[in-house]
Coordinates of C-alpha atoms and ligand atoms in Angstrom, one line a residue:
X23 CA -23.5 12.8 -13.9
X24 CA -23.8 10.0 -11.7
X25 CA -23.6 6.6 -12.5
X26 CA -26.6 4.5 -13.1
X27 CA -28.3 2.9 -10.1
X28 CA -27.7 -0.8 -10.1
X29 CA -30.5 -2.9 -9.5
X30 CA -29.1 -5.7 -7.7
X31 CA -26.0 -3.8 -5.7
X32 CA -23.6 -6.0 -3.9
X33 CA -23.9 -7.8 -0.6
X34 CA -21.1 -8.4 1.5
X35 CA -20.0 -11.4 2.1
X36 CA -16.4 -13.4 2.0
X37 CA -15.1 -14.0 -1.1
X38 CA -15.6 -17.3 -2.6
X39 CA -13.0 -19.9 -2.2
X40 CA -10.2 -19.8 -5.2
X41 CA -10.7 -16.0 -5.0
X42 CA -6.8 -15.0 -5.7
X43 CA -5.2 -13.1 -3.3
X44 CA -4.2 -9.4 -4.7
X45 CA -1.6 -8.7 -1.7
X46 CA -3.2 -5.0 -1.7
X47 CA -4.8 -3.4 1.0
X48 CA -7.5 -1.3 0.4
X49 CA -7.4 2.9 0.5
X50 CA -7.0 4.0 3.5
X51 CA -8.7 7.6 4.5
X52 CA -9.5 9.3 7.6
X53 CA -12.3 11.6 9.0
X54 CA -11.8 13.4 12.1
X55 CA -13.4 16.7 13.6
X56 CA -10.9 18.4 15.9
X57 CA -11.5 21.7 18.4
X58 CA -9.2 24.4 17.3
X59 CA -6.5 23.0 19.3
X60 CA -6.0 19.7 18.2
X61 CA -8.4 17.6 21.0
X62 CA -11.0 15.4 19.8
X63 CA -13.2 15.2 23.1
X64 CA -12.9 16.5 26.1
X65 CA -10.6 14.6 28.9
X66 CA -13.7 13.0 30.6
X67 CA -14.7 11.5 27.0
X68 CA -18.2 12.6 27.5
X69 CA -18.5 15.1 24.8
X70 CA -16.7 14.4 21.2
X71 CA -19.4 15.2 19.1
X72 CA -19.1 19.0 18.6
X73 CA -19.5 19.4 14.9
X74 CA -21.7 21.4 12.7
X75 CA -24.9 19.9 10.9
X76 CA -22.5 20.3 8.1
X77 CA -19.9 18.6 9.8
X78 CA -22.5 15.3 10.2
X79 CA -23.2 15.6 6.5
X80 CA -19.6 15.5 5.4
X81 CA -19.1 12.2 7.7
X82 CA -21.9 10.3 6.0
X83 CA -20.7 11.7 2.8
X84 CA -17.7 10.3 3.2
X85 CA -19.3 7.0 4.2
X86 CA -21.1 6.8 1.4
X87 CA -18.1 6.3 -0.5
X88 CA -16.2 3.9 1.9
X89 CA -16.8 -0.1 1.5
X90 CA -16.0 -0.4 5.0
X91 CA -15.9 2.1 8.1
X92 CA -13.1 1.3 11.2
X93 CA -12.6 2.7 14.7
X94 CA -11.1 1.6 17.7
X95 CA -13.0 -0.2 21.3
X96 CA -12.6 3.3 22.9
X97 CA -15.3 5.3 20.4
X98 CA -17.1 2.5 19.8
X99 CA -17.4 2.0 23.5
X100 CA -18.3 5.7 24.0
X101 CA -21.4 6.1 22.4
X102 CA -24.2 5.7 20.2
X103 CA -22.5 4.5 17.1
X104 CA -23.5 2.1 14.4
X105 CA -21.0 3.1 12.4
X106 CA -23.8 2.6 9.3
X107 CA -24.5 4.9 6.3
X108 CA -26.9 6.5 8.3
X109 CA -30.4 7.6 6.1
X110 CA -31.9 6.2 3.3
X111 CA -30.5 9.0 0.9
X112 CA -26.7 8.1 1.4
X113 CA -27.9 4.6 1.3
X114 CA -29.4 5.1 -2.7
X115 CA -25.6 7.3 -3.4
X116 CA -23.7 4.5 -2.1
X117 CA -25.6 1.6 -4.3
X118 CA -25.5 4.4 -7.3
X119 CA -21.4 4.5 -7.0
X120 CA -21.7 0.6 -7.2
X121 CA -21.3 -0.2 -3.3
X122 CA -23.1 -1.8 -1.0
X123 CA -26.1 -0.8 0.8
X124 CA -24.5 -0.8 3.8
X125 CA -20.9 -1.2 4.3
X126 CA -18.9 -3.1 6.2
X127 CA -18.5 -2.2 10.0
X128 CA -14.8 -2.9 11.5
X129 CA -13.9 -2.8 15.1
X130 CA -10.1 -2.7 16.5
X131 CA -9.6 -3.7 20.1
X132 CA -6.5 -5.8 21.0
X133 CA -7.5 -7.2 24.1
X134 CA -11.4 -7.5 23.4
X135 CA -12.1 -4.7 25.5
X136 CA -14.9 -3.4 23.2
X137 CA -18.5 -3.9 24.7
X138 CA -20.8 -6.5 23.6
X139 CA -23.7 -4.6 24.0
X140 CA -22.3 -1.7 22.5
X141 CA -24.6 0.2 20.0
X142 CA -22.4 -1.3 17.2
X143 CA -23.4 -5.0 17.8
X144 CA -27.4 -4.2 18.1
X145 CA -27.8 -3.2 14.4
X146 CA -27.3 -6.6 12.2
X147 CA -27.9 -4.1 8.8
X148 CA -23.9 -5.2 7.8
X149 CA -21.2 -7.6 9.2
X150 CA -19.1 -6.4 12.4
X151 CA -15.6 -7.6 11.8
X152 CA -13.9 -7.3 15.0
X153 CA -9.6 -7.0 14.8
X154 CA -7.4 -8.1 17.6
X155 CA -4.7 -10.4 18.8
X156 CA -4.1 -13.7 20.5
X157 CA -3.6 -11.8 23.5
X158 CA -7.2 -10.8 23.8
X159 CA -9.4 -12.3 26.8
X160 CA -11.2 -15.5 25.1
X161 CA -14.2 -15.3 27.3
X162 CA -14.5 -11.6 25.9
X163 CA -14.3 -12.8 22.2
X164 CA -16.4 -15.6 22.5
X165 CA -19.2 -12.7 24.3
X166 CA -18.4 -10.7 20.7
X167 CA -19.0 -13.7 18.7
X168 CA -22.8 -14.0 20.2
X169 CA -23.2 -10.7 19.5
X170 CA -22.8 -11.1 16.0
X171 CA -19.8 -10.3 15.2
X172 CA -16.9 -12.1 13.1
X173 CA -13.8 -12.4 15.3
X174 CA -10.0 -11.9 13.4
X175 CA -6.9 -12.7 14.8
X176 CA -4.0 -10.5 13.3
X177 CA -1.3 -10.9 15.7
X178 CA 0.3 -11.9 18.9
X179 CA 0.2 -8.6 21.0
X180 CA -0.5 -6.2 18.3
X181 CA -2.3 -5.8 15.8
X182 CA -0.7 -6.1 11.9
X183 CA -2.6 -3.4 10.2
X184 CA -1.0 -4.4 7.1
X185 CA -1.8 -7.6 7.5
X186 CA -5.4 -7.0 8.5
X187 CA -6.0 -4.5 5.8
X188 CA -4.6 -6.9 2.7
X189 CA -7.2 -9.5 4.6
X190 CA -9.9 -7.0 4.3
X191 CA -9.3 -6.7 1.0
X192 CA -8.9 -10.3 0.1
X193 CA -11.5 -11.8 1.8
X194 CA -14.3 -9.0 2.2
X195 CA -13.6 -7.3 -1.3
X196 CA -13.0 -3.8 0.8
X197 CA -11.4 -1.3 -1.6
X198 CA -12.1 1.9 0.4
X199 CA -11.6 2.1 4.1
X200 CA -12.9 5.2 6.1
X201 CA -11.3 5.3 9.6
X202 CA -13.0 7.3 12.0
X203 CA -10.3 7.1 14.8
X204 CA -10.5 8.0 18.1
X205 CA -6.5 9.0 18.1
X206 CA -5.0 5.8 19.5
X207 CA -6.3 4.0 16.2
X208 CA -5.2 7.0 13.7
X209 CA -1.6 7.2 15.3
X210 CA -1.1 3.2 14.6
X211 CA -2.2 3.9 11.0
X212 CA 0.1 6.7 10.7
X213 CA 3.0 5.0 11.8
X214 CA 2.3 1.9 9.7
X215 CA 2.3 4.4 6.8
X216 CA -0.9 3.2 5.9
X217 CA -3.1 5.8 5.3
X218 CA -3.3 7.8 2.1
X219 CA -5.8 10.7 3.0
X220 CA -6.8 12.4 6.0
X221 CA -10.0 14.7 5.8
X222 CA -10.0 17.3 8.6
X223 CA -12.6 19.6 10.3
X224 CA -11.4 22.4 12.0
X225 CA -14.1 23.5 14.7
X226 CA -14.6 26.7 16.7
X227 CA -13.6 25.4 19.7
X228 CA -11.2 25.5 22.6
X229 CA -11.5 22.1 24.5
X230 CA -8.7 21.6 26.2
X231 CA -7.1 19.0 28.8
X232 CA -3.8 17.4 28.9
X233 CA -5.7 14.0 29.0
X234 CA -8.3 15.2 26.4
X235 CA -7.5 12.7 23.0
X236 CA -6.4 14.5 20.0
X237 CA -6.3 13.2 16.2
X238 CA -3.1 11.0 16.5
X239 CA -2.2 9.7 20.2
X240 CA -1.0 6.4 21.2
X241 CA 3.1 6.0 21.0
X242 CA 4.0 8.5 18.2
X243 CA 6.9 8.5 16.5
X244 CA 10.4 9.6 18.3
X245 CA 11.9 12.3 15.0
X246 CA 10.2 14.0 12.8
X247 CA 11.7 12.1 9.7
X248 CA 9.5 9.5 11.0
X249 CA 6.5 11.6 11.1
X250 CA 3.6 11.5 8.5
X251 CA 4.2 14.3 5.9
X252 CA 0.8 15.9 4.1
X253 CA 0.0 17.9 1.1
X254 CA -2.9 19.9 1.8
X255 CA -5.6 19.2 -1.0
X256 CA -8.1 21.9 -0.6
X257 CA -9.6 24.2 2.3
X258 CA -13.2 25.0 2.6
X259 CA -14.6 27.4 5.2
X260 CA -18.0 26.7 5.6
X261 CA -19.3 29.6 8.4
X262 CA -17.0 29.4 11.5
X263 CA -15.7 25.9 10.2
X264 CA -12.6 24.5 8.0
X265 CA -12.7 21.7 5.9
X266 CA -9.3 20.6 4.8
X267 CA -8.0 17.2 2.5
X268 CA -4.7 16.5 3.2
X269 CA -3.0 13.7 1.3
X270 CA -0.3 11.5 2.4
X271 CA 3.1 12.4 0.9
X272 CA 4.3 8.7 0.2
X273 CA 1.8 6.4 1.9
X274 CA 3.4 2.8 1.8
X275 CA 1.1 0.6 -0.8
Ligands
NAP325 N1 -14.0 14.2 17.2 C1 -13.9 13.1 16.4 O1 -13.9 13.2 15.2 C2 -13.7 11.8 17.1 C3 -13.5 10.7 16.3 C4 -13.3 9.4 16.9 C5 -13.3 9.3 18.3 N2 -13.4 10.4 19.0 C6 -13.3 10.3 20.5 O2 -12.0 9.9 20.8 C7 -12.0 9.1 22.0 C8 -11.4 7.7 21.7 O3 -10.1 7.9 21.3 P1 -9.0 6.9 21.9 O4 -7.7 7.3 21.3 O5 -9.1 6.9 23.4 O6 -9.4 5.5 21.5 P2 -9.6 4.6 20.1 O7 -8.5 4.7 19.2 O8 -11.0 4.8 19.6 O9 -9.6 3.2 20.8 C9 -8.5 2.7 21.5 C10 -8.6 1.2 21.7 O10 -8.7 0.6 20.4 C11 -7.9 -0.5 20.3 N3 -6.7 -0.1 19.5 C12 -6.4 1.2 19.1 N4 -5.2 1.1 18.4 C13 -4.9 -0.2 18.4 C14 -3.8 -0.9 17.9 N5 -2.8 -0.3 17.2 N6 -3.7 -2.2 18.0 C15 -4.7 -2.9 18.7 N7 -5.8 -2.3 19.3 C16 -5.8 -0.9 19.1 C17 -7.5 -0.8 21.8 O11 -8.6 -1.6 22.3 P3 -8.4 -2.6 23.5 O12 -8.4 -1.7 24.7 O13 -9.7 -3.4 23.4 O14 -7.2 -3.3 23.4 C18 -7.4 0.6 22.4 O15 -7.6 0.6 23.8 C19 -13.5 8.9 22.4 O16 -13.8 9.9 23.3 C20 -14.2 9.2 21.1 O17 -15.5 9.6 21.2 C21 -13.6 11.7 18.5

């Protein structure tokens, strides 16, 4: 059975001063839809939506469980998302687990490339944490900052995840972290061995496109002892769809 619906369910906001630092970053799992070959949009990013209506479901069910949901300036700058828990039904699960009504929205963009009038910054329903570096155009951040949203530096040039996440944790009270990529994002999660679970849907689809993104891009690793080993969890077809869980064999805590 569920638990009990909490009349008064948690708000986010920063933890109060004198709250002790646990040095623990939050649990780190990721959602991603792939074409049966990998890609997660086509090479002109125009199309990267190309789930199922079950497909949709699963996302926001996976939402519902996360205190905060990340992705990097490139999907956030590619179309309508709020990155929010979506209807009012995933809204009620989420405060009857004990979260908040809305989580926590996190965007990562190093040099503050991510658009200030993107949909992301027109819905005030949660904070927008924006994560980048001191190498990141001022004018740019200071355009994010009127737009709502709450500016961290973690880093020079790039970004600490680690850093950032134990923040998240610290300061926003994030204990679940859903990361919807795009690949760039996912593949500096990987290699910072900080992600625990990966939730996969495999679609019926060829897309194609030796520029077309797929689920881990960015600089990879260089030997396969350094790659990110899984454990598949389960496998559920669902019509011409797969839904796999893979855990992390070893995440770094
Ligand atoms: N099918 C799916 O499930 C799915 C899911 C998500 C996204 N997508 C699609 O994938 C495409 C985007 O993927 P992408 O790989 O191009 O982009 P991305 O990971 O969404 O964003 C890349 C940008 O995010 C910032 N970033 C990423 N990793 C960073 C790091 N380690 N440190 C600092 N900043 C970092 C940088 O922003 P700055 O440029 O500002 O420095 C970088 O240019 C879009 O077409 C999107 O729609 C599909």
């Amino acid at each position: 059975m569920n638990k009990v619906a909490s009349s008064n369910p948690p708000k986010h906001k920063p933890a109060a001063k004198g709250h002790r630092a646990s040095g623990a970053r939050p649990f780190v799992f990721l959602n991603v839809a792939i074409g049966a070959d990998g890609k997660i949009a086509t090479a002109n990013r125009v199309v990267s939506s190309f789930g199922s209506a079950r497909d949709k479901k699963h996302l926001l069910e996976l939402r519902a469980r996360a205190d905060a949901v990340m992705a990097g300036a490139n999907t956030v700058n590619s179309g309508r998302i709020t990155l929010g828990p979506g209807p009012r039904r995933y809204r009620r699960l989420r405060v009857r687990l004990g979260l908040a009504e809305y989580n926590l929205r996190i965007v990562v963009s190093r040099s503050g490339t991510v658009d200030p009038e993107a949909e992301v910054f027109r819905h005030r329903f949660s904070p927008v944490v924006v994560l980048t570096t001191r190498s990141a155009n001022t004018e740019r951040l200071e355009q994010l900052r009127r737009a709502g949203a709450i500016v961290r530096i973690c880093g020079l040039r790039t970004i600490n995840f680690r850093e950032a996440l134990c923040w998240l944790r610290k300061e926003w009270r994030v204990r679940r972290l859903l990361c919807e990529g795009g690949g760039e994002l996912n593949d500096a999660l990987f290699r910072a061995g900080l992600v625990d679970e990966v939730h996969l849907t495999v679609c019926p689809k060829i897309i194609g496109g030796r520029r077309a993104p797929t689920l881990a891009d960015g600089t990879g690793v260089a030997h396969l002892t350094a790659s990110t080993r899984l454990r598949l969890s389960s496998a559920r077809p669902n019509k011409e769809e797969m839904f796999l869980l893979y855990r992390v064999v070893a995440p770094k805590r």
